PDB file of C-alpha atoms in Angstrom:
ATOM      1  CA  MET G   1     -44.217 171.051 -65.416  1.00 59.00           C
ATOM      2  CA  LYS G   2     -46.830 171.970 -68.040  1.00 66.00           C
ATOM      3  CA  THR G   3     -49.282 169.485 -69.542  1.00 74.00           C
ATOM      4  CA  GLN G   4     -49.422 168.859 -73.269  1.00 71.00           C
ATOM      5  CA  ALA G   5     -52.692 170.819 -73.501  1.00 76.00           C
ATOM      6  CA  GLN G   6     -51.093 173.807 -71.710  1.00 74.00           C
ATOM      7  CA  LEU G   7     -48.089 173.691 -74.148  1.00 69.00           C
ATOM      8  CA  PHE G   8     -50.420 173.579 -77.152  1.00 70.00           C
ATOM      9  CA  ALA G   9     -52.357 176.560 -75.793  1.00 75.00           C
ATOM     10  CA  LEU G  10     -49.085 178.459 -75.286  1.00 70.00           C
ATOM     11  CA  ILE G  11     -47.913 177.699 -78.812  1.00 69.00           C
ATOM     12  CA  ALA G  12     -51.252 178.573 -80.349  1.00 71.00           C
ATOM     13  CA  ASN G  13     -51.488 181.884 -78.431  1.00 71.00           C
ATOM     14  CA  GLU G  14     -50.970 184.536 -81.039  1.00 65.00           C
ATOM     15  CA  ALA G  15     -49.080 186.727 -78.532  1.00 70.00           C
ATOM     16  CA  THR G  16     -46.149 184.282 -78.396  1.00 68.00           C
ATOM     17  CA  PRO G  17     -43.393 184.067 -81.017  1.00 69.00           C
ATOM     18  CA  LEU G  18     -44.194 180.394 -81.445  1.00 69.00           C
ATOM     19  CA  ALA G  19     -47.589 181.216 -83.010  1.00 68.00           C
ATOM     20  CA  ASP G  20     -46.086 181.710 -86.468  1.00 70.00           C
ATOM     21  CA  ALA G  21     -44.343 178.342 -86.219  1.00 70.00           C
ATOM     22  CA  TRP G  22     -47.594 176.690 -85.032  1.00 68.00           C
ATOM     23  CA  GLN G  23     -49.529 178.216 -87.967  1.00 73.00           C
ATOM     24  CA  ALA G  24     -46.815 177.027 -90.420  1.00 73.00           C
ATOM     25  CA  ILE G  25     -47.096 173.455 -89.038  1.00 76.00           C
ATOM     26  CA  GLN G  26     -50.900 173.528 -89.314  1.00 77.00           C
ATOM     27  CA  ASP G  27     -50.629 174.851 -92.937  1.00 78.00           C
ATOM     28  CA  LEU G  28     -48.225 172.039 -93.840  1.00 78.00           C
ATOM     29  CA  GLN G  29     -50.438 169.471 -92.269  1.00 82.00           C
ATOM     30  CA  THR G  30     -53.434 170.854 -94.222  1.00 83.00           C
ATOM     31  CA  GLN G  31     -51.439 170.739 -97.512  1.00 83.00           C
ATOM     32  CA  PHE G  32     -50.365 167.181 -96.805  1.00 81.00           C
ATOM     33  CA  VAL G  33     -53.920 165.943 -96.111  1.00 80.00           C
ATOM     34  CA  GLU G  34     -55.166 167.736 -99.273  1.00 84.00           C
ATOM     35  CA  ARG G  35     -52.415 166.208-101.400  1.00 84.00           C
ATOM     36  CA  VAL G  36     -52.956 162.726-100.076  1.00 80.00           C
ATOM     37  CA  ALA G  37     -56.628 162.998-100.701  1.00 81.00           C
ATOM     38  CA  ARG G  38     -56.035 164.290-104.280  1.00 83.00           C
ATOM     39  CA  ILE G  39     -53.682 161.351-105.065  1.00 82.00           C
ATOM     40  CA  ALA G  40     -56.096 158.891-103.569  1.00 79.00           C
ATOM     41  CA  ILE G  41     -58.915 160.249-105.830  1.00 84.00           C
ATOM     42  CA  GLU G  42     -56.597 160.111-108.896  1.00 83.00           C
ATOM     43  CA  GLN G  43     -55.583 156.532-108.253  1.00 81.00           C
ATOM     44  CA  ARG G  44     -59.169 155.611-107.251  1.00 81.00           C
ATOM     45  CA  THR G  45     -58.130 154.084-103.974  1.00 78.00           C
ATOM     46  CA  SER G  46     -58.711 154.907-100.286  1.00 79.00           C
ATOM     47  CA  VAL G  47     -56.355 156.990 -98.275  1.00 75.00           C
ATOM     48  CA  ALA G  48     -55.601 154.046 -95.957  1.00 79.00           C
ATOM     49  CA  VAL G  49     -54.471 151.842 -98.837  1.00 80.00           C
ATOM     50  CA  LEU G  50     -52.353 154.665-100.261  1.00 74.00           C
ATOM     51  CA  MET G  51     -50.665 155.267 -96.854  1.00 77.00           C
ATOM     52  CA  ASP G  52     -50.041 151.533 -96.422  1.00 81.00           C
ATOM     53  CA  GLU G  53     -48.305 151.371 -99.741  1.00 80.00           C
ATOM     54  CA  ALA G  54     -46.165 154.337 -99.015  1.00 76.00           C
ATOM     55  CA  THR G  55     -45.140 152.880 -95.616  1.00 79.00           C
ATOM     56  CA  LYS G  56     -44.190 149.567 -97.305  1.00 79.00           C
ATOM     57  CA  GLN G  57     -42.095 151.362 -99.927  1.00 77.00           C
ATOM     58  CA  ALA G  58     -40.348 153.471 -97.298  1.00 74.00           C
ATOM     59  CA  LYS G  59     -39.391 150.300 -95.273  1.00 74.00           C
ATOM     60  CA  GLN G  60     -37.920 148.421 -98.337  1.00 72.00           C
ATOM     61  CA  PRO G  61     -34.146 148.798 -98.748  1.00 70.00           C
ATOM     62  CA  LYS G  62     -33.146 150.569-101.965  1.00 66.00           C
ATOM     63  CA  PRO G  63     -31.234 148.370-104.370  1.00 65.00           C
ATOM     64  CA  THR G  64     -27.621 149.335-104.866  1.00 64.00           C
ATOM     65  CA  THR G  65     -25.973 149.170-108.178  1.00 64.00           C
ATOM     66  CA  GLU G  66     -22.457 148.788-106.763  1.00 66.00           C
ATOM     67  CA  ALA G  67     -21.240 145.457-105.565  1.00 66.00           C
ATOM     68  CA  LYS G  68     -19.601 145.735-102.186  1.00 71.00           C
ATOM     69  CA  GLN G  69     -15.977 144.778-102.210  1.00 75.00           C
ATOM     70  CA  PRO G  70     -14.765 142.533 -99.404  1.00 76.00           C
ATOM     71  CA  VAL G  71     -12.627 144.372 -96.884  1.00 73.00           C
ATOM     72  CA  GLU G  72      -9.135 143.012 -96.638  1.00 73.00           C
ATOM     73  CA  PRO G  73      -7.436 143.104 -93.270  1.00 68.00           C
ATOM     74  CA  LYS G  74      -4.826 145.822 -92.830  1.00 66.00           C
ATOM     75  CA  GLN G  75      -1.331 144.610 -92.832  1.00 67.00           C
ATOM     76  CA  ILE G  76       0.698 145.694 -89.854  1.00 64.00           C
ATOM     77  CA  VAL G  77       4.400 146.065 -90.472  1.00 63.00           C
ATOM     78  CA  ILE G  78       6.584 146.407 -87.375  1.00 61.00           C
ATOM     79  CA  ASP G  79      10.120 147.552 -87.734  1.00 65.00           C
ATOM     80  CA  THR G  80      12.294 144.876 -86.141  1.00 66.00           C
ATOM     81  CA  ASP G  81      14.934 147.474 -85.159  1.00 70.00           C
ATOM     82  CA  ALA G  82      12.475 149.892 -83.386  1.00 76.00           C
ATOM     83  CA  THR G  83      12.757 150.156 -79.630  1.00 87.00           C
ATOM     84  CA  LEU G  84       9.521 152.188 -79.402  1.00 90.00           C
ATOM     85  CA  ILE G  85       6.351 151.112 -81.179  1.00 89.00           C
ATOM     86  CA  SER G  86       2.912 152.756 -81.663  1.00 89.00           C
ATOM     87  CA  THR G  87      -0.203 151.955 -79.843  1.00 90.00           C
ATOM     88  CA  GLU G  88      -1.517 150.077 -82.937  1.00 90.00           C
ATOM     89  CA  HIS G  89       1.554 147.873 -83.149  1.00 88.00           C
ATOM     90  CA  ALA G  90       1.542 147.247 -79.407  1.00 90.00           C
ATOM     91  CA  ALA G  91      -2.099 146.191 -79.604  1.00 90.00           C
ATOM     92  CA  HIS G  92      -1.338 143.899 -82.529  1.00 88.00           C
ATOM     93  CA  LEU G  93       1.528 142.183 -80.582  1.00 88.00           C
ATOM     94  CA  MET G  94      -0.690 141.706 -77.566  1.00 88.00           C
ATOM     95  CA  GLY G  95      -3.660 140.518 -79.658  1.00 88.00           C
ATOM     96  CA  ILE G  96      -6.057 143.220 -78.241  1.00 90.00           C
ATOM     97  CA  SER G  97      -7.907 146.075 -79.848  1.00 90.00           C
ATOM     98  CA  LYS G  98      -6.332 149.435 -80.451  1.00 90.00           C
ATOM     99  CA  LYS G  99      -8.890 150.993 -78.110  1.00 90.00           C
ATOM    100  CA  SER G 100      -7.935 148.666 -75.235  1.00 89.00           C
ATOM    101  CA  MET G 101      -4.269 149.573 -75.801  1.00 90.00           C
ATOM    102  CA  SER G 102      -5.166 153.281 -75.734  1.00 88.00           C
ATOM    103  CA  ASN G 103      -6.989 152.779 -72.477  1.00 88.00           C
ATOM    104  CA  TYR G 104      -3.843 151.200 -71.009  1.00 87.00           C
ATOM    105  CA  GLY G 105      -1.996 154.354 -72.054  1.00 85.00           C
ATOM    106  CA  SER G 106      -4.205 156.453 -69.761  1.00 85.00           C
ATOM    107  CA  PRO G 107      -2.832 156.702 -66.252  1.00 81.00           C
ATOM    108  CA  SER G 108      -6.168 156.132 -64.549  1.00 80.00           C
ATOM    109  CA  THR G 109      -7.107 153.162 -66.697  1.00 80.00           C
ATOM    110  CA  ARG G 110      -3.585 151.601 -66.557  1.00 77.00           C
ATOM    111  CA  ALA G 111      -3.797 151.724 -62.771  1.00 78.00           C
ATOM    112  CA  ALA G 112      -7.315 150.252 -62.694  1.00 81.00           C
ATOM    113  CA  TYR G 113      -6.188 147.281 -64.880  1.00 80.00           C
ATOM    114  CA  ASN G 114      -2.843 147.012 -63.095  1.00 82.00           C
ATOM    115  CA  PHE G 115      -1.071 147.215 -66.534  1.00 84.00           C
ATOM    116  CA  PRO G 116       2.671 146.964 -65.888  1.00 86.00           C
ATOM    117  CA  VAL G 117       4.053 148.837 -68.929  1.00 87.00           C
ATOM    118  CA  GLU G 118       4.084 152.573 -68.869  1.00 87.00           C
ATOM    119  CA  PRO G 119       3.866 154.365 -72.203  1.00 90.00           C
ATOM    120  CA  GLN G 120       6.246 157.168 -73.292  1.00 89.00           C
ATOM    121  CA  ARG G 121       5.208 160.321 -75.008  1.00 87.00           C
ATOM    122  CA  VAL G 122       7.276 161.275 -78.007  1.00 86.00           C
ATOM    123  CA  GLY G 123       6.285 164.381 -79.965  1.00 86.00           C
ATOM    124  CA  GLY G 124       2.700 164.153 -78.699  1.00 85.00           C
ATOM    125  CA  ARG G 125       2.287 160.438 -79.618  1.00 88.00           C
ATOM    126  CA  VAL G 126       1.941 157.702 -77.161  1.00 89.00           C
ATOM    127  CA  MET G 127       4.620 155.066 -77.826  1.00 91.00           C
ATOM    128  CA  TRP G 128       5.381 151.806 -76.068  1.00 91.00           C
ATOM    129  CA  ASP G 129       8.743 150.086 -75.192  1.00 91.00           C
ATOM    130  CA  ARG G 130       8.852 147.199 -77.577  1.00 90.00           C
ATOM    131  CA  ALA G 131      10.955 144.995 -75.299  1.00 91.00           C
ATOM    132  CA  ALA G 132       8.545 145.464 -72.389  1.00 91.00           C
ATOM    133  CA  ILE G 133       5.541 144.658 -74.489  1.00 90.00           C
ATOM    134  CA  GLU G 134       7.151 141.589 -75.939  1.00 89.00           C
ATOM    135  CA  ALA G 135       8.171 140.430 -72.440  1.00 90.00           C
ATOM    136  CA  LEU G 136       4.524 140.927 -71.287  1.00 89.00           C
ATOM    137  CA  VAL G 137       3.285 138.935 -74.261  1.00 89.00           C
ATOM    138  CA  GLY G 138       5.760 136.231 -73.452  1.00 89.00           C
ATOM    139  CA  GLU G 139       4.749 136.133 -69.762  1.00 88.00           C
ATOM    140  CA  ARG G 140       1.057 135.911 -70.635  1.00 83.00           C
ATOM    141  CA  ALA G 141       1.622 133.154 -73.172  1.00 83.00           C
ATOM    142  CA  ALA G 142       3.698 131.184 -70.575  1.00 84.00           C
ATOM    143  CA  THR G 143       0.928 131.645 -67.978  1.00 81.00           C
ATOM    144  CA  GLN G 144      -1.750 130.417 -70.478  1.00 79.00           C
ATOM    145  CA  ASN G 145       0.326 127.416 -71.475  1.00 78.00           C
ATOM    146  CA  ASN G 146       0.801 126.454 -67.784  1.00 76.00           C
ATOM    147  CA  ALA G 147      -2.928 126.710 -66.963  1.00 65.00           C
TER     148      ALA G 147
END
């Protein structure tokens, strides 16, 4: 592993393709220092004060002109006649996140959590048996009520 000094020497070596990039960085640094010094002279202040002010301005949040609208929760409508429901609907019925329900749809995760309902694939979508999900929700509710 090369030290920082060795890497700088390699970059600064004019025989390497990185020499042009190194020279460009040095030129930019020189231009920056010259500009800061010129602005400090124009404003009759020190470079340190100028840099402190610039740092403070960069850290302050910019005021927004638009008022943020409150986000309303998304309404979930479940067809009462459907025998298969989407992952989003199943998660809503179970009171868990969509991501958790998606994890239960994966064979490895479902086995790890011992999730009893197996999803069905319909046209590339993961669907859940509504009756099985409702039964599972009922079992969990009954278990919580007894505890």
